[in-house]
Amino acid sequence: MTETAPTSPALTAAERQTADRAALLDALLSLKTRDELDAFLNDLCTPAEMRAFAERWAVARLLDQKTKSYREIAQAAGASPTTVVRVARFLKEMPHQGYRLVLDRLTPKA
């Protein structure tokens, strides 16, 4: 794990954001249990942000099941149709493929 130094005023805004993002990722990777992650995220995020994360993850899991319409997924997850469409787009088209990576890791292999 790499240690990211505190930000310096000599950094540009983009460089500072990159360094801060790397430091956040290192912090997340340092956590060892669900309880540690929960404590850190509860300190880091507002309750509304945590609800939004959980809602998007619920939408991703429901989309991955391929058994419900977007409208049914929105209702089941308590999400807006816009959120369902956005998550679906990231799940299918975006280059990051973060949702797909985690869904595949958490889905038992047949």
Short mmCIF file of N, CA, C and O in Angstrom, two decimals:
data_model
loop_
_atom_site.label_atom_id
_atom_site.label_comp_id
_atom_site.label_asym_id
_atom_site.label_seq_id
_atom_site.Cartn_x
_atom_site.Cartn_y
_atom_site.Cartn_z
N MET A 1 0.85 -1.17 0.00
CA MET A 1 0.00 0.00 0.00
C MET A 1 0.89 1.23 0.00
O MET A 1 1.85 1.32 0.75
N THR A 2 0.57 2.18 -0.85
CA THR A 2 1.37 3.39 -0.90
C THR A 2 0.76 4.43 0.00
O THR A 2 -0.45 4.51 0.18
N GLU A 3 1.62 5.22 0.57
CA GLU A 3 1.21 6.29 1.46
C GLU A 3 1.20 7.58 0.65
O GLU A 3 2.19 7.91 0.00
N THR A 4 0.10 8.29 0.61
CA THR A 4 0.01 9.54 -0.13
C THR A 4 0.24 10.69 0.84
O THR A 4 -0.41 10.77 1.87
N ALA A 5 1.18 11.55 0.47
CA ALA A 5 1.51 12.68 1.33
C ALA A 5 0.35 13.67 1.36
O ALA A 5 -0.44 13.74 0.41
N PRO A 6 0.25 14.44 2.45
CA PRO A 6 -0.78 15.47 2.49
C PRO A 6 -0.61 16.42 1.31
O PRO A 6 0.48 16.59 0.79
N THR A 7 -1.71 17.01 0.89
CA THR A 7 -1.66 17.87 -0.27
C THR A 7 -0.80 19.11 -0.01
O THR A 7 -0.67 19.57 1.11
N SER A 8 -0.21 19.59 -1.08
CA SER A 8 0.68 20.74 -1.02
C SER A 8 0.05 21.90 -1.77
O SER A 8 -0.57 21.70 -2.81
N PRO A 9 0.23 23.14 -1.30
CA PRO A 9 -0.35 24.28 -2.01
C PRO A 9 0.26 24.46 -3.41
O PRO A 9 -0.30 25.12 -4.25
N ALA A 10 1.43 23.86 -3.68
CA ALA A 10 2.07 23.99 -4.98
C ALA A 10 1.37 23.14 -6.05
O ALA A 10 1.63 23.31 -7.23
N LEU A 11 0.49 22.24 -5.65
CA LEU A 11 -0.21 21.38 -6.60
C LEU A 11 -1.32 22.16 -7.29
O LEU A 11 -1.96 23.03 -6.69
N THR A 12 -1.57 21.83 -8.54
CA THR A 12 -2.73 22.39 -9.22
C THR A 12 -3.98 21.75 -8.62
O THR A 12 -3.89 20.72 -7.95
N ALA A 13 -5.11 22.30 -8.94
CA ALA A 13 -6.37 21.73 -8.43
C ALA A 13 -6.54 20.29 -8.93
O ALA A 13 -6.94 19.41 -8.16
N ALA A 14 -6.22 20.04 -10.18
CA ALA A 14 -6.35 18.68 -10.73
C ALA A 14 -5.38 17.73 -10.06
O ALA A 14 -5.74 16.59 -9.74
N GLU A 15 -4.16 18.16 -9.82
CA GLU A 15 -3.17 17.31 -9.14
C GLU A 15 -3.59 17.03 -7.71
O GLU A 15 -3.43 15.91 -7.22
N ARG A 16 -4.15 18.03 -7.04
CA ARG A 16 -4.61 17.85 -5.67
C ARG A 16 -5.76 16.85 -5.62
O ARG A 16 -5.80 15.97 -4.77
N GLN A 17 -6.69 16.97 -6.58
CA GLN A 17 -7.81 16.04 -6.63
C GLN A 17 -7.33 14.61 -6.88
O GLN A 17 -7.83 13.67 -6.27
N THR A 18 -6.35 14.47 -7.76
CA THR A 18 -5.80 13.14 -8.05
C THR A 18 -5.13 12.56 -6.80
O THR A 18 -5.32 11.39 -6.47
N ALA A 19 -4.34 13.39 -6.11
CA ALA A 19 -3.66 12.93 -4.89
C ALA A 19 -4.66 12.60 -3.79
O ALA A 19 -4.52 11.59 -3.09
N ASP A 20 -5.69 13.43 -3.65
CA ASP A 20 -6.71 13.17 -2.63
C ASP A 20 -7.50 11.90 -2.93
O ASP A 20 -7.82 11.13 -2.03
N ARG A 21 -7.78 11.67 -4.21
CA ARG A 21 -8.51 10.45 -4.60
C ARG A 21 -7.65 9.22 -4.30
O ARG A 21 -8.15 8.22 -3.77
N ALA A 22 -6.36 9.29 -4.62
CA ALA A 22 -5.45 8.18 -4.34
C ALA A 22 -5.38 7.92 -2.83
O ALA A 22 -5.39 6.76 -2.39
N ALA A 23 -5.34 8.98 -2.04
CA ALA A 23 -5.30 8.82 -0.58
C ALA A 23 -6.58 8.18 -0.07
O ALA A 23 -6.53 7.33 0.83
N LEU A 24 -7.72 8.56 -0.63
CA LEU A 24 -8.99 7.95 -0.24
C LEU A 24 -9.01 6.46 -0.60
O LEU A 24 -9.42 5.63 0.22
N LEU A 25 -8.56 6.13 -1.80
CA LEU A 25 -8.52 4.72 -2.20
C LEU A 25 -7.61 3.92 -1.28
O LEU A 25 -7.95 2.80 -0.88
N ASP A 26 -6.46 4.48 -0.93
CA ASP A 26 -5.56 3.80 0.00
C ASP A 26 -6.23 3.60 1.36
O ASP A 26 -6.08 2.56 1.99
N ALA A 27 -6.97 4.62 1.82
CA ALA A 27 -7.67 4.50 3.10
C ALA A 27 -8.69 3.37 3.05
O ALA A 27 -8.78 2.56 3.98
N LEU A 28 -9.47 3.30 1.96
CA LEU A 28 -10.46 2.23 1.82
C LEU A 28 -9.79 0.86 1.78
O LEU A 28 -10.27 -0.10 2.39
N LEU A 29 -8.68 0.77 1.07
CA LEU A 29 -7.98 -0.51 0.98
C LEU A 29 -7.36 -0.94 2.30
O LEU A 29 -7.10 -2.13 2.50
N SER A 30 -7.15 0.00 3.22
CA SER A 30 -6.55 -0.34 4.51
C SER A 30 -7.54 -1.01 5.46
O SER A 30 -7.13 -1.63 6.44
N LEU A 31 -8.83 -0.89 5.19
CA LEU A 31 -9.85 -1.42 6.08
C LEU A 31 -9.96 -2.93 5.91
O LEU A 31 -9.87 -3.46 4.81
N LYS A 32 -10.14 -3.63 7.02
CA LYS A 32 -10.08 -5.09 7.01
C LYS A 32 -11.42 -5.79 7.23
O LYS A 32 -11.56 -6.96 6.92
N THR A 33 -12.39 -5.09 7.81
CA THR A 33 -13.66 -5.75 8.11
C THR A 33 -14.82 -4.87 7.67
O THR A 33 -14.68 -3.66 7.44
N ARG A 34 -15.99 -5.50 7.59
CA ARG A 34 -17.21 -4.76 7.26
C ARG A 34 -17.47 -3.67 8.30
O ARG A 34 -17.87 -2.56 7.95
N ASP A 35 -17.23 -3.98 9.58
CA ASP A 35 -17.44 -2.99 10.64
C ASP A 35 -16.50 -1.79 10.48
O ASP A 35 -16.91 -0.65 10.70
N GLU A 36 -15.23 -2.05 10.14
CA GLU A 36 -14.29 -0.95 9.91
C GLU A 36 -14.73 -0.08 8.74
O GLU A 36 -14.71 1.14 8.83
N LEU A 37 -15.15 -0.72 7.65
CA LEU A 37 -15.61 0.03 6.48
C LEU A 37 -16.86 0.83 6.81
O LEU A 37 -16.99 2.00 6.43
N ASP A 38 -17.78 0.23 7.54
CA ASP A 38 -19.00 0.92 7.94
C ASP A 38 -18.68 2.15 8.79
O ASP A 38 -19.23 3.23 8.55
N ALA A 39 -17.78 2.00 9.75
CA ALA A 39 -17.41 3.14 10.60
C ALA A 39 -16.79 4.25 9.78
O ALA A 39 -17.12 5.44 9.95
N PHE A 40 -15.87 3.90 8.88
CA PHE A 40 -15.20 4.90 8.07
C PHE A 40 -16.19 5.62 7.15
O PHE A 40 -16.20 6.85 7.07
N LEU A 41 -17.04 4.85 6.46
CA LEU A 41 -18.01 5.48 5.55
C LEU A 41 -19.02 6.33 6.30
O LEU A 41 -19.45 7.37 5.79
N ASN A 42 -19.42 5.91 7.50
CA ASN A 42 -20.35 6.73 8.28
C ASN A 42 -19.72 8.04 8.72
O ASN A 42 -20.41 9.05 8.85
N ASP A 43 -18.40 8.05 8.95
CA ASP A 43 -17.70 9.29 9.26
C ASP A 43 -17.51 10.15 8.01
O ASP A 43 -17.61 11.37 8.06
N LEU A 44 -17.24 9.50 6.90
CA LEU A 44 -16.90 10.19 5.66
C LEU A 44 -18.12 10.76 4.94
O LEU A 44 -18.07 11.86 4.39
N CYS A 45 -19.23 10.03 4.95
CA CYS A 45 -20.39 10.36 4.14
C CYS A 45 -21.56 10.82 5.00
O CYS A 45 -21.69 10.42 6.15
N THR A 46 -22.41 11.63 4.39
CA THR A 46 -23.65 12.01 5.05
C THR A 46 -24.62 10.83 4.98
O THR A 46 -24.45 9.93 4.13
N PRO A 47 -25.63 10.81 5.83
CA PRO A 47 -26.64 9.74 5.72
C PRO A 47 -27.27 9.69 4.32
O PRO A 47 -27.51 8.60 3.79
N ALA A 48 -27.49 10.84 3.70
CA ALA A 48 -28.08 10.86 2.36
C ALA A 48 -27.13 10.24 1.33
O ALA A 48 -27.57 9.52 0.42
N GLU A 49 -25.84 10.48 1.46
CA GLU A 49 -24.86 9.87 0.56
C GLU A 49 -24.83 8.36 0.73
O GLU A 49 -24.77 7.62 -0.25
N MET A 50 -24.88 7.91 1.98
CA MET A 50 -24.89 6.46 2.23
C MET A 50 -26.15 5.81 1.64
O MET A 50 -26.08 4.73 1.06
N ARG A 51 -27.30 6.48 1.80
CA ARG A 51 -28.54 5.96 1.22
C ARG A 51 -28.42 5.90 -0.30
O ARG A 51 -28.84 4.92 -0.93
N ALA A 52 -27.82 6.93 -0.92
CA ALA A 52 -27.67 6.95 -2.37
C ALA A 52 -26.75 5.83 -2.84
O ALA A 52 -27.03 5.16 -3.85
N PHE A 53 -25.64 5.58 -2.13
CA PHE A 53 -24.75 4.47 -2.48
C PHE A 53 -25.49 3.15 -2.41
O PHE A 53 -25.41 2.32 -3.33
N ALA A 54 -26.21 2.95 -1.31
CA ALA A 54 -26.93 1.68 -1.11
C ALA A 54 -28.02 1.51 -2.17
O ALA A 54 -28.23 0.40 -2.68
N GLU A 55 -28.69 2.60 -2.50
CA GLU A 55 -29.75 2.54 -3.51
C GLU A 55 -29.17 2.16 -4.88
O GLU A 55 -29.70 1.30 -5.57
N ARG A 56 -28.06 2.79 -5.27
CA ARG A 56 -27.43 2.47 -6.56
C ARG A 56 -26.97 1.01 -6.59
O ARG A 56 -27.10 0.34 -7.61
N TRP A 57 -26.44 0.53 -5.47
CA TRP A 57 -25.98 -0.85 -5.42
C TRP A 57 -27.17 -1.81 -5.52
O TRP A 57 -27.09 -2.84 -6.19
N ALA A 58 -28.28 -1.48 -4.88
CA ALA A 58 -29.50 -2.31 -4.98
C ALA A 58 -29.97 -2.34 -6.43
O ALA A 58 -30.34 -3.40 -6.95
N VAL A 59 -29.95 -1.19 -7.09
CA VAL A 59 -30.36 -1.12 -8.50
C VAL A 59 -29.44 -1.99 -9.36
O VAL A 59 -29.91 -2.76 -10.20
N ALA A 60 -28.14 -1.90 -9.14
CA ALA A 60 -27.19 -2.70 -9.93
C ALA A 60 -27.46 -4.20 -9.75
O ALA A 60 -27.45 -4.96 -10.73
N ARG A 61 -27.70 -4.61 -8.51
CA ARG A 61 -27.96 -6.03 -8.25
C ARG A 61 -29.25 -6.49 -8.94
O ARG A 61 -29.31 -7.58 -9.52
N LEU A 62 -30.29 -5.64 -8.87
CA LEU A 62 -31.56 -5.99 -9.51
C LEU A 62 -31.42 -6.02 -11.04
O LEU A 62 -31.97 -6.91 -11.69
N LEU A 63 -30.70 -5.07 -11.60
CA LEU A 63 -30.47 -5.07 -13.04
C LEU A 63 -29.72 -6.33 -13.47
O LEU A 63 -30.03 -6.92 -14.51
N ASP A 64 -28.76 -6.74 -12.67
CA ASP A 64 -27.96 -7.91 -13.00
C ASP A 64 -28.79 -9.19 -13.01
O ASP A 64 -28.49 -10.13 -13.75
N GLN A 65 -29.87 -9.22 -12.23
CA GLN A 65 -30.75 -10.40 -12.20
C GLN A 65 -31.54 -10.55 -13.50
O GLN A 65 -32.00 -11.65 -13.83
N LYS A 66 -31.75 -9.44 -14.21
CA LYS A 66 -32.46 -9.44 -15.51
C LYS A 66 -33.85 -10.06 -15.42
O LYS A 66 -34.28 -10.76 -16.33
N THR A 67 -34.55 -9.80 -14.30
CA THR A 67 -35.89 -10.37 -14.14
C THR A 67 -36.98 -9.31 -14.02
O THR A 67 -38.16 -9.66 -14.03
N LYS A 68 -36.59 -8.04 -13.92
CA LYS A 68 -37.57 -6.97 -13.71
C LYS A 68 -37.38 -5.87 -14.73
O LYS A 68 -36.27 -5.65 -15.25
N SER A 69 -38.46 -5.14 -15.00
CA SER A 69 -38.38 -3.96 -15.86
C SER A 69 -37.72 -2.82 -15.08
O SER A 69 -37.61 -2.88 -13.85
N TYR A 70 -37.30 -1.80 -15.79
CA TYR A 70 -36.70 -0.64 -15.12
C TYR A 70 -37.68 -0.04 -14.11
O TYR A 70 -37.29 0.35 -13.02
N ARG A 71 -38.95 0.02 -14.47
CA ARG A 71 -39.96 0.58 -13.56
C ARG A 71 -40.08 -0.27 -12.30
O ARG A 71 -40.16 0.25 -11.19
N GLU A 72 -40.08 -1.59 -12.45
CA GLU A 72 -40.15 -2.49 -11.30
C GLU A 72 -38.90 -2.37 -10.43
O GLU A 72 -38.99 -2.41 -9.20
N ILE A 73 -37.75 -2.20 -11.06
CA ILE A 73 -36.51 -2.03 -10.31
C ILE A 73 -36.54 -0.74 -9.52
O ILE A 73 -36.17 -0.71 -8.34
N ALA A 74 -37.01 0.33 -10.15
CA ALA A 74 -37.10 1.62 -9.45
C ALA A 74 -37.98 1.49 -8.22
O ALA A 74 -37.62 1.96 -7.13
N GLN A 75 -39.11 0.82 -8.38
CA GLN A 75 -40.02 0.64 -7.25
C GLN A 75 -39.40 -0.24 -6.17
O GLN A 75 -39.44 0.10 -4.99
N ALA A 76 -38.80 -1.34 -6.55
CA ALA A 76 -38.22 -2.27 -5.58
C ALA A 76 -37.06 -1.65 -4.81
O ALA A 76 -36.89 -1.92 -3.61
N ALA A 77 -36.27 -0.82 -5.48
CA ALA A 77 -35.10 -0.22 -4.85
C ALA A 77 -35.40 1.14 -4.22
O ALA A 77 -34.54 1.71 -3.55
N GLY A 78 -36.59 1.65 -4.45
CA GLY A 78 -36.92 2.99 -3.95
C GLY A 78 -36.12 4.06 -4.67
O GLY A 78 -35.79 5.10 -4.09
N ALA A 79 -35.82 3.81 -5.94
CA ALA A 79 -34.98 4.72 -6.72
C ALA A 79 -35.82 5.40 -7.80
O ALA A 79 -36.90 4.93 -8.15
N SER A 80 -35.28 6.47 -8.33
CA SER A 80 -35.95 7.14 -9.45
C SER A 80 -35.64 6.38 -10.73
O SER A 80 -34.62 5.70 -10.83
N PRO A 81 -36.52 6.50 -11.72
CA PRO A 81 -36.22 5.89 -13.02
C PRO A 81 -34.89 6.41 -13.60
O PRO A 81 -34.16 5.66 -14.24
N THR A 82 -34.57 7.67 -13.35
CA THR A 82 -33.31 8.24 -13.83
C THR A 82 -32.13 7.51 -13.22
O THR A 82 -31.14 7.23 -13.92
N THR A 83 -32.20 7.18 -11.94
CA THR A 83 -31.12 6.44 -11.29
C THR A 83 -30.99 5.06 -11.90
O THR A 83 -29.86 4.60 -12.16
N VAL A 84 -32.10 4.40 -12.18
CA VAL A 84 -32.05 3.06 -12.79
C VAL A 84 -31.38 3.14 -14.16
O VAL A 84 -30.49 2.33 -14.47
N VAL A 85 -31.75 4.11 -14.98
CA VAL A 85 -31.16 4.26 -16.30
C VAL A 85 -29.67 4.56 -16.19
O VAL A 85 -28.85 3.99 -16.92
N ARG A 86 -29.30 5.42 -15.26
CA ARG A 86 -27.88 5.78 -15.09
C ARG A 86 -27.06 4.56 -14.67
O ARG A 86 -26.00 4.30 -15.22
N VAL A 87 -27.54 3.81 -13.70
CA VAL A 87 -26.82 2.62 -13.25
C VAL A 87 -26.75 1.60 -14.39
O VAL A 87 -25.70 0.99 -14.62
N ALA A 88 -27.83 1.44 -15.13
CA ALA A 88 -27.84 0.49 -16.25
C ALA A 88 -26.80 0.89 -17.29
O ALA A 88 -26.08 0.04 -17.82
N ARG A 89 -26.68 2.18 -17.55
CA ARG A 89 -25.70 2.66 -18.52
C ARG A 89 -24.29 2.37 -18.04
O ARG A 89 -23.45 1.88 -18.79
N PHE A 90 -24.02 2.63 -16.77
CA PHE A 90 -22.69 2.34 -16.23
C PHE A 90 -22.42 0.84 -16.22
O PHE A 90 -21.30 0.40 -16.47
N LEU A 91 -23.44 0.05 -15.95
CA LEU A 91 -23.28 -1.40 -15.91
C LEU A 91 -22.97 -1.97 -17.29
O LEU A 91 -22.17 -2.89 -17.42
N LYS A 92 -23.55 -1.38 -18.33
CA LYS A 92 -23.42 -1.92 -19.68
C LYS A 92 -22.34 -1.25 -20.52
O LYS A 92 -21.66 -1.92 -21.29
N GLU A 93 -22.21 0.06 -20.43
CA GLU A 93 -21.46 0.79 -21.45
C GLU A 93 -20.19 1.48 -20.98
O GLU A 93 -19.32 1.74 -21.80
N MET A 94 -20.09 1.81 -19.73
CA MET A 94 -18.98 2.64 -19.29
C MET A 94 -17.70 1.82 -19.17
O MET A 94 -17.74 0.63 -18.82
N PRO A 95 -16.56 2.45 -19.42
CA PRO A 95 -15.29 1.70 -19.44
C PRO A 95 -14.81 1.25 -18.07
O PRO A 95 -14.02 0.32 -17.98
N HIS A 96 -15.27 1.86 -17.00
CA HIS A 96 -14.77 1.53 -15.66
C HIS A 96 -15.11 0.10 -15.26
O HIS A 96 -14.31 -0.60 -14.68
N GLN A 97 -16.35 -0.28 -15.53
CA GLN A 97 -16.86 -1.63 -15.23
C GLN A 97 -16.72 -2.01 -13.76
O GLN A 97 -16.54 -3.18 -13.42
N GLY A 98 -16.81 -1.02 -12.87
CA GLY A 98 -16.74 -1.29 -11.43
C GLY A 98 -17.90 -2.11 -10.92
O GLY A 98 -17.72 -3.05 -10.14
N TYR A 99 -19.11 -1.76 -11.36
CA TYR A 99 -20.28 -2.55 -10.96
C TYR A 99 -20.08 -4.00 -11.39
O TYR A 99 -20.30 -4.93 -10.61
N ARG A 100 -19.71 -4.21 -12.65
CA ARG A 100 -19.55 -5.57 -13.19
C ARG A 100 -18.49 -6.34 -12.42
O ARG A 100 -18.69 -7.50 -12.08
N LEU A 101 -17.38 -5.70 -12.10
CA LEU A 101 -16.31 -6.35 -11.36
C LEU A 101 -16.82 -6.90 -10.04
O LEU A 101 -16.62 -8.07 -9.70
N VAL A 102 -17.52 -6.07 -9.28
CA VAL A 102 -17.98 -6.48 -7.95
C VAL A 102 -19.13 -7.48 -8.07
O VAL A 102 -19.17 -8.47 -7.33
N LEU A 103 -20.05 -7.26 -8.98
CA LEU A 103 -21.14 -8.22 -9.16
C LEU A 103 -20.59 -9.60 -9.49
O LEU A 103 -21.06 -10.60 -8.94
N ASP A 104 -19.61 -9.65 -10.38
CA ASP A 104 -19.03 -10.95 -10.75
C ASP A 104 -18.31 -11.60 -9.57
O ASP A 104 -18.37 -12.81 -9.40
N ARG A 105 -17.66 -10.79 -8.76
CA ARG A 105 -16.95 -11.35 -7.60
C ARG A 105 -17.90 -11.87 -6.53
O ARG A 105 -17.59 -12.83 -5.83
N LEU A 106 -19.04 -11.24 -6.41
CA LEU A 106 -19.99 -11.62 -5.36
C LEU A 106 -21.01 -12.67 -5.80
O LEU A 106 -21.74 -13.21 -4.97
N THR A 107 -21.06 -12.96 -7.09
CA THR A 107 -22.01 -13.93 -7.60
C THR A 107 -21.38 -15.31 -7.54
O THR A 107 -20.31 -15.53 -8.12
N PRO A 108 -22.03 -16.25 -6.85
CA PRO A 108 -21.46 -17.62 -6.79
C PRO A 108 -21.37 -18.22 -8.18
O PRO A 108 -22.27 -18.06 -9.00
N LYS A 109 -20.28 -18.89 -8.43
CA LYS A 109 -20.08 -19.56 -9.72
C LYS A 109 -20.83 -20.89 -9.72
O LYS A 109 -20.81 -21.61 -8.74
N ALA A 110 -21.47 -21.18 -10.82
CA ALA A 110 -22.25 -22.44 -10.93
C ALA A 110 -21.35 -23.63 -11.13
O ALA A 110 -20.27 -23.58 -11.56
#
